[in-house]
């Protein structure tokens, strides 16, 4: 029995050593990503990383919470799914301030107003239903987009941190319905218009149903750039350098330009 226990303990130790993220012999880079477009973009850099001796393991997530926690827990080497306001908000709420940092701005997903029923915002009538994301950063951004297009007016002093309470004028008495960002796309047929993030529009095949969206030259493009995020302690690691180099390439820029019809806008290369 003692020999069996000793053998099992040895196997556990060996397994722990083999799976450690800090091992110099570890040539696998695990990146958490949303399925569309992040995981699709990451797949394009696998050959680049292979030339540098690395294997890219893409772990796909369908929510916006687990990828950051998995990175903090060292189950991932990086993640790629979020913009800076969301990262900061998550870090504050989860009490992980300054543990995760952005290593590269890869692309921008213009938030847009979409509809399967209407082709113009001129069709907005009394009581039209408009869905927006219910999380604070995307919700405030959605309300700003509605305001920029004359559908509502907002308290100018609140910046992007606006909520429904900050609406100062709603001339058509539109009904603004808050729901999860993913649900805005899934349930678009139940409303007149939906304010969608680019990735959710793509996932629901709604990229041809956009009416207006944020421009690449807007402040939103800088503020809401989608980031490659790593642990602060690994910002200068060889894995991080290899991943940044692979994503900051013409390969990624050309793939985005040719694939996403402007719903995803490349911010690379920057070198």
PDB file of C-alpha atoms in Angstrom:
ATOM      1  CA  UNK A   1       0.000   0.000   0.000  1.00  0.00           C
ATOM      2  CA  UNK A   2       2.840   2.409   0.887  1.00  0.00           C
ATOM      3  CA  UNK A   3       4.453   1.748  -2.487  1.00  0.00           C
ATOM      4  CA  UNK A   4       1.140   2.416  -4.259  1.00  0.00           C
ATOM      5  CA  UNK A   5       0.643   5.717  -2.419  1.00  0.00           C
ATOM      6  CA  UNK A   6       4.229   6.760  -3.148  1.00  0.00           C
ATOM      7  CA  UNK A   7       3.772   5.941  -6.824  1.00  0.00           C
ATOM      8  CA  UNK A   8       0.558   7.944  -7.038  1.00  0.00           C
ATOM      9  CA  UNK A   9       2.189  10.927  -5.334  1.00  0.00           C
ATOM     10  CA  UNK A  10       5.059  10.773  -7.784  1.00  0.00           C
ATOM     11  CA  UNK A  11       2.648  10.793 -10.712  1.00  0.00           C
ATOM     12  CA  UNK A  12       0.841  13.820  -9.297  1.00  0.00           C
ATOM     13  CA  UNK A  13       4.123  15.719  -8.888  1.00  0.00           C
ATOM     14  CA  UNK A  14       5.235  14.838 -12.414  1.00  0.00           C
ATOM     15  CA  UNK A  15       1.879  15.864 -13.845  1.00  0.00           C
ATOM     16  CA  UNK A  16       2.086  19.175 -12.010  1.00  0.00           C
ATOM     17  CA  UNK A  17       5.572  19.853 -13.337  1.00  0.00           C
ATOM     18  CA  UNK A  18       4.582  18.952 -16.891  1.00  0.00           C
ATOM     19  CA  UNK A  19       1.512  21.196 -16.818  1.00  0.00           C
ATOM     20  CA  UNK A  20       3.072  24.265 -15.209  1.00  0.00           C
ATOM     21  CA  UNK A  21       2.620  27.522 -17.119  1.00  0.00           C
ATOM     22  CA  UNK A  22       6.118  28.717 -16.177  1.00  0.00           C
ATOM     23  CA  UNK A  23       8.031  25.761 -17.619  1.00  0.00           C
ATOM     24  CA  UNK A  24      10.633  26.760 -20.197  1.00  0.00           C
ATOM     25  CA  UNK A  25       9.759  23.614 -22.125  1.00  0.00           C
ATOM     26  CA  UNK A  26       6.080  24.551 -22.327  1.00  0.00           C
ATOM     27  CA  UNK A  27       5.530  25.535 -25.962  1.00  0.00           C
ATOM     28  CA  UNK A  28       1.723  25.566 -25.896  1.00  0.00           C
ATOM     29  CA  UNK A  29      -0.054  28.920 -25.724  1.00  0.00           C
ATOM     30  CA  UNK A  30      -3.613  28.665 -24.375  1.00  0.00           C
ATOM     31  CA  UNK A  31      -5.831  31.592 -25.331  1.00  0.00           C
ATOM     32  CA  UNK A  32      -9.446  32.048 -24.264  1.00  0.00           C
ATOM     33  CA  UNK A  33     -11.659  33.702 -26.854  1.00  0.00           C
ATOM     34  CA  UNK A  34     -15.214  34.368 -27.939  1.00  0.00           C
ATOM     35  CA  UNK A  35     -16.134  32.159 -30.875  1.00  0.00           C
ATOM     36  CA  UNK A  36     -16.872  34.969 -33.349  1.00  0.00           C
ATOM     37  CA  UNK A  37     -14.748  36.708 -34.507  1.00  0.00           C
ATOM     38  CA  UNK A  38     -11.978  36.236 -31.937  1.00  0.00           C
ATOM     39  CA  UNK A  39     -11.400  32.489 -32.212  1.00  0.00           C
ATOM     40  CA  UNK A  40     -11.688  32.721 -36.000  1.00  0.00           C
ATOM     41  CA  UNK A  41      -8.998  35.404 -36.082  1.00  0.00           C
ATOM     42  CA  UNK A  42      -6.744  33.432 -33.749  1.00  0.00           C
ATOM     43  CA  UNK A  43      -6.885  30.407 -36.045  1.00  0.00           C
ATOM     44  CA  UNK A  44      -5.180  32.483 -38.742  1.00  0.00           C
ATOM     45  CA  UNK A  45      -2.029  32.904 -36.657  1.00  0.00           C
ATOM     46  CA  UNK A  46      -1.462  29.231 -35.868  1.00  0.00           C
ATOM     47  CA  UNK A  47       1.042  28.829 -38.757  1.00  0.00           C
ATOM     48  CA  UNK A  48       2.951  31.938 -37.653  1.00  0.00           C
ATOM     49  CA  UNK A  49       3.273  30.608 -34.117  1.00  0.00           C
ATOM     50  CA  UNK A  50       4.256  27.168 -35.362  1.00  0.00           C
ATOM     51  CA  UNK A  51       7.242  28.731 -37.123  1.00  0.00           C
ATOM     52  CA  UNK A  52       8.256  30.148 -33.736  1.00  0.00           C
ATOM     53  CA  UNK A  53       7.947  26.701 -32.173  1.00  0.00           C
ATOM     54  CA  UNK A  54       4.598  27.234 -30.427  1.00  0.00           C
ATOM     55  CA  UNK A  55       1.299  25.375 -30.565  1.00  0.00           C
ATOM     56  CA  UNK A  56      -1.789  27.567 -30.195  1.00  0.00           C
ATOM     57  CA  UNK A  57      -4.607  26.072 -28.120  1.00  0.00           C
ATOM     58  CA  UNK A  58      -7.796  28.133 -28.519  1.00  0.00           C
ATOM     59  CA  UNK A  59     -10.330  27.747 -25.715  1.00  0.00           C
ATOM     60  CA  UNK A  60     -13.720  29.106 -26.779  1.00  0.00           C
ATOM     61  CA  UNK A  61     -16.064  30.792 -24.284  1.00  0.00           C
ATOM     62  CA  UNK A  62     -19.691  31.853 -24.652  1.00  0.00           C
ATOM     63  CA  UNK A  63     -19.763  34.295 -21.738  1.00  0.00           C
ATOM     64  CA  UNK A  64     -17.826  37.403 -20.722  1.00  0.00           C
ATOM     65  CA  UNK A  65     -16.878  36.427 -17.157  1.00  0.00           C
ATOM     66  CA  UNK A  66     -15.061  33.077 -17.226  1.00  0.00           C
ATOM     67  CA  UNK A  67     -12.217  34.070 -19.620  1.00  0.00           C
ATOM     68  CA  UNK A  68     -10.828  36.660 -17.202  1.00  0.00           C
ATOM     69  CA  UNK A  69     -11.118  34.418 -14.170  1.00  0.00           C
ATOM     70  CA  UNK A  70      -9.462  31.570 -16.081  1.00  0.00           C
ATOM     71  CA  UNK A  71      -6.586  33.890 -16.949  1.00  0.00           C
ATOM     72  CA  UNK A  72      -6.174  34.990 -13.327  1.00  0.00           C
ATOM     73  CA  UNK A  73      -6.228  31.329 -12.279  1.00  0.00           C
ATOM     74  CA  UNK A  74      -3.463  30.580 -14.826  1.00  0.00           C
ATOM     75  CA  UNK A  75      -5.628  28.169 -16.783  1.00  0.00           C
ATOM     76  CA  UNK A  76      -4.909  30.408 -19.791  1.00  0.00           C
ATOM     77  CA  UNK A  77      -1.872  32.307 -21.045  1.00  0.00           C
ATOM     78  CA  UNK A  78      -3.993  35.086 -22.541  1.00  0.00           C
ATOM     79  CA  UNK A  79      -7.522  35.947 -23.572  1.00  0.00           C
ATOM     80  CA  UNK A  80      -8.988  37.850 -26.477  1.00  0.00           C
ATOM     81  CA  UNK A  81     -12.632  38.923 -26.274  1.00  0.00           C
ATOM     82  CA  UNK A  82     -13.000  42.269 -24.500  1.00  0.00           C
ATOM     83  CA  UNK A  83     -12.401  46.009 -24.597  1.00  0.00           C
ATOM     84  CA  UNK A  84     -10.694  48.146 -21.962  1.00  0.00           C
ATOM     85  CA  UNK A  85     -13.806  49.500 -20.197  1.00  0.00           C
ATOM     86  CA  UNK A  86     -15.085  45.967 -19.669  1.00  0.00           C
ATOM     87  CA  UNK A  87     -11.689  44.756 -18.424  1.00  0.00           C
ATOM     88  CA  UNK A  88     -11.477  47.584 -15.892  1.00  0.00           C
ATOM     89  CA  UNK A  89     -15.062  47.060 -14.748  1.00  0.00           C
ATOM     90  CA  UNK A  90     -14.518  43.315 -14.304  1.00  0.00           C
ATOM     91  CA  UNK A  91     -11.245  43.817 -12.432  1.00  0.00           C
ATOM     92  CA  UNK A  92     -12.890  46.250 -10.028  1.00  0.00           C
ATOM     93  CA  UNK A  93     -15.865  44.002  -9.305  1.00  0.00           C
ATOM     94  CA  UNK A  94     -13.792  40.821  -9.048  1.00  0.00           C
ATOM     95  CA  UNK A  95     -11.139  42.495  -6.871  1.00  0.00           C
ATOM     96  CA  UNK A  96      -8.341  41.718  -9.341  1.00  0.00           C
ATOM     97  CA  UNK A  97      -7.195  45.263 -10.065  1.00  0.00           C
ATOM     98  CA  UNK A  98      -3.939  45.547 -12.050  1.00  0.00           C
ATOM     99  CA  UNK A  99      -3.567  41.759 -12.384  1.00  0.00           C
ATOM    100  CA  UNK A 100      -4.574  41.721 -16.057  1.00  0.00           C
ATOM    101  CA  UNK A 101      -3.307  44.140 -18.716  1.00  0.00           C
ATOM    102  CA  UNK A 102      -3.815  44.673 -22.422  1.00  0.00           C
ATOM    103  CA  UNK A 103      -0.924  43.621 -24.644  1.00  0.00           C
ATOM    104  CA  UNK A 104      -2.300  44.593 -28.062  1.00  0.00           C
ATOM    105  CA  UNK A 105      -5.348  46.272 -29.612  1.00  0.00           C
ATOM    106  CA  UNK A 106      -6.298  43.868 -32.396  1.00  0.00           C
ATOM    107  CA  UNK A 107      -9.606  45.031 -33.818  1.00  0.00           C
ATOM    108  CA  UNK A 108     -12.659  47.218 -33.326  1.00  0.00           C
ATOM    109  CA  UNK A 109     -16.242  46.023 -33.552  1.00  0.00           C
ATOM    110  CA  UNK A 110     -18.460  48.996 -34.336  1.00  0.00           C
ATOM    111  CA  UNK A 111     -21.663  48.881 -32.344  1.00  0.00           C
ATOM    112  CA  UNK A 112     -24.585  49.270 -34.701  1.00  0.00           C
ATOM    113  CA  UNK A 113     -28.342  49.572 -34.922  1.00  0.00           C
ATOM    114  CA  UNK A 114     -29.809  46.543 -36.701  1.00  0.00           C
ATOM    115  CA  UNK A 115     -33.264  45.475 -37.799  1.00  0.00           C
ATOM    116  CA  UNK A 116     -34.952  42.598 -39.612  1.00  0.00           C
ATOM    117  CA  UNK A 117     -38.116  44.674 -40.049  1.00  0.00           C
ATOM    118  CA  UNK A 118     -36.895  48.085 -41.150  1.00  0.00           C
ATOM    119  CA  UNK A 119     -34.232  49.460 -43.491  1.00  0.00           C
ATOM    120  CA  UNK A 120     -34.104  52.984 -42.078  1.00  0.00           C
ATOM    121  CA  UNK A 121     -34.315  54.824 -38.791  1.00  0.00           C
ATOM    122  CA  UNK A 122     -36.976  56.980 -40.426  1.00  0.00           C
ATOM    123  CA  UNK A 123     -39.365  54.094 -39.776  1.00  0.00           C
ATOM    124  CA  UNK A 124     -39.238  54.705 -36.021  1.00  0.00           C
ATOM    125  CA  UNK A 125     -42.755  55.362 -34.774  1.00  0.00           C
ATOM    126  CA  UNK A 126     -44.490  56.011 -31.483  1.00  0.00           C
ATOM    127  CA  UNK A 127     -43.721  53.131 -29.146  1.00  0.00           C
ATOM    128  CA  UNK A 128     -41.154  51.373 -31.364  1.00  0.00           C
ATOM    129  CA  UNK A 129     -39.250  48.717 -29.433  1.00  0.00           C
ATOM    130  CA  UNK A 130     -35.441  48.882 -29.282  1.00  0.00           C
ATOM    131  CA  UNK A 131     -33.292  46.356 -27.431  1.00  0.00           C
ATOM    132  CA  UNK A 132     -29.888  47.255 -25.962  1.00  0.00           C
ATOM    133  CA  UNK A 133     -27.274  45.307 -23.938  1.00  0.00           C
ATOM    134  CA  UNK A 134     -27.869  45.333 -20.190  1.00  0.00           C
ATOM    135  CA  UNK A 135     -24.228  45.418 -19.038  1.00  0.00           C
ATOM    136  CA  UNK A 136     -23.051  48.908 -17.974  1.00  0.00           C
ATOM    137  CA  UNK A 137     -20.331  49.536 -20.578  1.00  0.00           C
ATOM    138  CA  UNK A 138     -22.184  48.269 -23.638  1.00  0.00           C
ATOM    139  CA  UNK A 139     -25.496  49.609 -22.385  1.00  0.00           C
ATOM    140  CA  UNK A 140     -24.127  53.129 -22.036  1.00  0.00           C
ATOM    141  CA  UNK A 141     -22.453  52.873 -25.406  1.00  0.00           C
ATOM    142  CA  UNK A 142     -25.743  51.749 -26.984  1.00  0.00           C
ATOM    143  CA  UNK A 143     -27.625  54.666 -25.492  1.00  0.00           C
ATOM    144  CA  UNK A 144     -24.975  57.058 -26.838  1.00  0.00           C
ATOM    145  CA  UNK A 145     -25.420  55.569 -30.321  1.00  0.00           C
ATOM    146  CA  UNK A 146     -29.186  56.071 -30.089  1.00  0.00           C
ATOM    147  CA  UNK A 147     -28.599  59.655 -28.990  1.00  0.00           C
ATOM    148  CA  UNK A 148     -26.099  60.300 -31.792  1.00  0.00           C
ATOM    149  CA  UNK A 149     -28.805  59.278 -34.242  1.00  0.00           C
ATOM    150  CA  UNK A 150     -31.470  61.547 -32.776  1.00  0.00           C
ATOM    151  CA  UNK A 151     -33.660  58.818 -31.277  1.00  0.00           C
ATOM    152  CA  UNK A 152     -33.216  60.055 -27.698  1.00  0.00           C
ATOM    153  CA  UNK A 153     -31.388  62.799 -25.845  1.00  0.00           C
ATOM    154  CA  UNK A 154     -29.100  62.164 -22.877  1.00  0.00           C
ATOM    155  CA  UNK A 155     -27.546  63.998 -19.990  1.00  0.00           C
ATOM    156  CA  UNK A 156     -24.246  65.127 -21.544  1.00  0.00           C
ATOM    157  CA  UNK A 157     -22.407  65.144 -18.231  1.00  0.00           C
ATOM    158  CA  UNK A 158     -22.514  61.377 -17.748  1.00  0.00           C
ATOM    159  CA  UNK A 159     -20.142  60.318 -20.565  1.00  0.00           C
ATOM    160  CA  UNK A 160     -20.457  56.620 -21.403  1.00  0.00           C
ATOM    161  CA  UNK A 161     -21.749  55.804 -17.931  1.00  0.00           C
ATOM    162  CA  UNK A 162     -25.297  56.667 -18.918  1.00  0.00           C
ATOM    163  CA  UNK A 163     -28.339  54.611 -18.034  1.00  0.00           C
ATOM    164  CA  UNK A 164     -32.025  54.797 -18.887  1.00  0.00           C
ATOM    165  CA  UNK A 165     -32.362  57.311 -16.049  1.00  0.00           C
ATOM    166  CA  UNK A 166     -30.176  59.758 -18.007  1.00  0.00           C
ATOM    167  CA  UNK A 167     -32.591  60.030 -20.935  1.00  0.00           C
ATOM    168  CA  UNK A 168     -33.786  63.644 -21.041  1.00  0.00           C
ATOM    169  CA  UNK A 169     -35.945  63.389 -24.171  1.00  0.00           C
ATOM    170  CA  UNK A 170     -37.674  60.506 -25.961  1.00  0.00           C
ATOM    171  CA  UNK A 171     -39.828  62.194 -28.572  1.00  0.00           C
ATOM    172  CA  UNK A 172     -41.252  58.976 -30.033  1.00  0.00           C
ATOM    173  CA  UNK A 173     -41.642  57.303 -26.654  1.00  0.00           C
ATOM    174  CA  UNK A 174     -39.618  54.360 -27.914  1.00  0.00           C
ATOM    175  CA  UNK A 175     -39.534  51.409 -25.550  1.00  0.00           C
ATOM    176  CA  UNK A 176     -35.929  50.581 -24.724  1.00  0.00           C
ATOM    177  CA  UNK A 177     -35.588  46.989 -23.559  1.00  0.00           C
ATOM    178  CA  UNK A 178     -32.440  45.875 -21.735  1.00  0.00           C
ATOM    179  CA  UNK A 179     -31.227  42.285 -22.117  1.00  0.00           C
ATOM    180  CA  UNK A 180     -27.982  40.337 -22.308  1.00  0.00           C
ATOM    181  CA  UNK A 181     -25.845  41.408 -25.271  1.00  0.00           C
ATOM    182  CA  UNK A 182     -26.146  37.971 -26.903  1.00  0.00           C
ATOM    183  CA  UNK A 183     -29.941  37.998 -26.466  1.00  0.00           C
ATOM    184  CA  UNK A 184     -30.278  41.285 -28.344  1.00  0.00           C
ATOM    185  CA  UNK A 185     -29.226  39.449 -31.501  1.00  0.00           C
ATOM    186  CA  UNK A 186     -31.119  36.223 -30.815  1.00  0.00           C
ATOM    187  CA  UNK A 187     -34.387  38.059 -30.103  1.00  0.00           C
ATOM    188  CA  UNK A 188     -34.116  40.745 -32.772  1.00  0.00           C
ATOM    189  CA  UNK A 189     -37.366  39.628 -34.440  1.00  0.00           C
ATOM    190  CA  UNK A 190     -39.252  40.510 -31.256  1.00  0.00           C
ATOM    191  CA  UNK A 191     -38.293  44.192 -31.501  1.00  0.00           C
ATOM    192  CA  UNK A 192     -38.179  46.886 -34.169  1.00  0.00           C
ATOM    193  CA  UNK A 193     -34.467  47.596 -33.743  1.00  0.00           C
ATOM    194  CA  UNK A 194     -31.591  46.110 -31.778  1.00  0.00           C
ATOM    195  CA  UNK A 195     -28.298  47.723 -30.809  1.00  0.00           C
ATOM    196  CA  UNK A 196     -25.674  45.026 -31.289  1.00  0.00           C
ATOM    197  CA  UNK A 197     -21.970  44.483 -30.802  1.00  0.00           C
ATOM    198  CA  UNK A 198     -20.251  43.406 -34.010  1.00  0.00           C
ATOM    199  CA  UNK A 199     -19.440  39.893 -32.794  1.00  0.00           C
ATOM    200  CA  UNK A 200     -23.044  39.207 -31.810  1.00  0.00           C
ATOM    201  CA  UNK A 201     -24.291  40.501 -35.149  1.00  0.00           C
ATOM    202  CA  UNK A 202     -21.886  38.168 -36.933  1.00  0.00           C
ATOM    203  CA  UNK A 203     -22.773  35.172 -34.778  1.00  0.00           C
ATOM    204  CA  UNK A 204     -26.456  35.674 -35.634  1.00  0.00           C
ATOM    205  CA  UNK A 205     -25.745  36.320 -39.357  1.00  0.00           C
ATOM    206  CA  UNK A 206     -27.104  39.851 -39.061  1.00  0.00           C
ATOM    207  CA  UNK A 207     -24.130  41.697 -40.552  1.00  0.00           C
ATOM    208  CA  UNK A 208     -26.216  42.604 -43.627  1.00  0.00           C
ATOM    209  CA  UNK A 209     -29.024  44.036 -41.468  1.00  0.00           C
ATOM    210  CA  UNK A 210     -27.084  46.982 -40.070  1.00  0.00           C
ATOM    211  CA  UNK A 211     -28.487  50.476 -40.557  1.00  0.00           C
ATOM    212  CA  UNK A 212     -25.904  52.705 -38.839  1.00  0.00           C
ATOM    213  CA  UNK A 213     -22.776  52.032 -36.813  1.00  0.00           C
ATOM    214  CA  UNK A 214     -19.845  53.724 -35.105  1.00  0.00           C
ATOM    215  CA  UNK A 215     -17.039  54.811 -37.425  1.00  0.00           C
ATOM    216  CA  UNK A 216     -13.376  53.755 -37.300  1.00  0.00           C
ATOM    217  CA  UNK A 217     -12.459  57.401 -36.698  1.00  0.00           C
ATOM    218  CA  UNK A 218     -14.759  57.736 -33.684  1.00  0.00           C
ATOM    219  CA  UNK A 219     -13.613  57.912 -30.079  1.00  0.00           C
ATOM    220  CA  UNK A 220     -15.385  54.585 -29.629  1.00  0.00           C
ATOM    221  CA  UNK A 221     -12.854  52.904 -31.926  1.00  0.00           C
ATOM    222  CA  UNK A 222     -10.065  53.779 -29.504  1.00  0.00           C
ATOM    223  CA  UNK A 223     -12.011  53.181 -26.324  1.00  0.00           C
ATOM    224  CA  UNK A 224     -13.618  49.904 -27.398  1.00  0.00           C
ATOM    225  CA  UNK A 225     -10.768  48.253 -29.256  1.00  0.00           C
ATOM    226  CA  UNK A 226     -10.792  44.483 -28.676  1.00  0.00           C
ATOM    227  CA  UNK A 227      -7.676  43.518 -26.771  1.00  0.00           C
ATOM    228  CA  UNK A 228      -5.266  40.684 -26.310  1.00  0.00           C
ATOM    229  CA  UNK A 229      -5.073  40.493 -22.501  1.00  0.00           C
ATOM    230  CA  UNK A 230      -2.383  38.808 -20.388  1.00  0.00           C
ATOM    231  CA  UNK A 231      -1.385  38.677 -16.740  1.00  0.00           C
ATOM    232  CA  UNK A 232       0.699  41.656 -15.702  1.00  0.00           C
ATOM    233  CA  UNK A 233       3.476  39.325 -14.565  1.00  0.00           C
ATOM    234  CA  UNK A 234       3.667  37.822 -18.068  1.00  0.00           C
ATOM    235  CA  UNK A 235       3.660  41.025 -20.107  1.00  0.00           C
ATOM    236  CA  UNK A 236       7.273  40.481 -21.206  1.00  0.00           C
ATOM    237  CA  UNK A 237       7.201  36.683 -21.433  1.00  0.00           C
ATOM    238  CA  UNK A 238       8.310  34.883 -24.596  1.00  0.00           C
ATOM    239  CA  UNK A 239       4.804  33.522 -25.085  1.00  0.00           C
ATOM    240  CA  UNK A 240       3.308  37.004 -24.934  1.00  0.00           C
ATOM    241  CA  UNK A 241       5.893  38.369 -27.367  1.00  0.00           C
ATOM    242  CA  UNK A 242       5.235  35.533 -29.820  1.00  0.00           C
ATOM    243  CA  UNK A 243       1.464  35.983 -29.622  1.00  0.00           C
ATOM    244  CA  UNK A 244       1.627  39.762 -30.029  1.00  0.00           C
ATOM    245  CA  UNK A 245       3.932  39.393 -33.027  1.00  0.00           C
ATOM    246  CA  UNK A 246       1.618  36.862 -34.668  1.00  0.00           C
ATOM    247  CA  UNK A 247      -1.543  38.933 -34.183  1.00  0.00           C
ATOM    248  CA  UNK A 248       0.123  42.204 -35.171  1.00  0.00           C
ATOM    249  CA  UNK A 249       0.528  41.044 -38.749  1.00  0.00           C
ATOM    250  CA  UNK A 250      -0.707  41.627 -42.284  1.00  0.00           C
ATOM    251  CA  UNK A 251      -2.155  38.116 -42.158  1.00  0.00           C
ATOM    252  CA  UNK A 252      -4.638  39.184 -39.503  1.00  0.00           C
ATOM    253  CA  UNK A 253      -5.422  42.525 -41.145  1.00  0.00           C
ATOM    254  CA  UNK A 254      -6.131  40.928 -44.514  1.00  0.00           C
ATOM    255  CA  UNK A 255      -8.271  38.174 -42.997  1.00  0.00           C
ATOM    256  CA  UNK A 256     -10.446  40.685 -41.129  1.00  0.00           C
ATOM    257  CA  UNK A 257     -10.806  42.956 -44.159  1.00  0.00           C
ATOM    258  CA  UNK A 258     -11.796  40.079 -46.419  1.00  0.00           C
ATOM    259  CA  UNK A 259     -14.118  38.267 -44.022  1.00  0.00           C
ATOM    260  CA  UNK A 260     -16.310  40.562 -41.971  1.00  0.00           C
ATOM    261  CA  UNK A 261     -17.853  43.187 -44.285  1.00  0.00           C
ATOM    262  CA  UNK A 262     -16.824  46.081 -42.048  1.00  0.00           C
ATOM    263  CA  UNK A 263     -18.530  44.651 -38.963  1.00  0.00           C
ATOM    264  CA  UNK A 264     -15.036  43.968 -37.645  1.00  0.00           C
ATOM    265  CA  UNK A 265     -12.330  46.574 -38.360  1.00  0.00           C
ATOM    266  CA  UNK A 266      -8.608  45.707 -38.020  1.00  0.00           C
ATOM    267  CA  UNK A 267      -6.363  47.892 -35.854  1.00  0.00           C
ATOM    268  CA  UNK A 268      -3.219  45.939 -36.779  1.00  0.00           C
ATOM    269  CA  UNK A 269      -0.504  45.948 -37.928  1.00  0.00           C
ATOM    270  CA  UNK A 270       0.961  48.692 -35.747  1.00  0.00           C
ATOM    271  CA  UNK A 271       4.629  47.945 -36.370  1.00  0.00           C
TER     272      UNK A 271
END
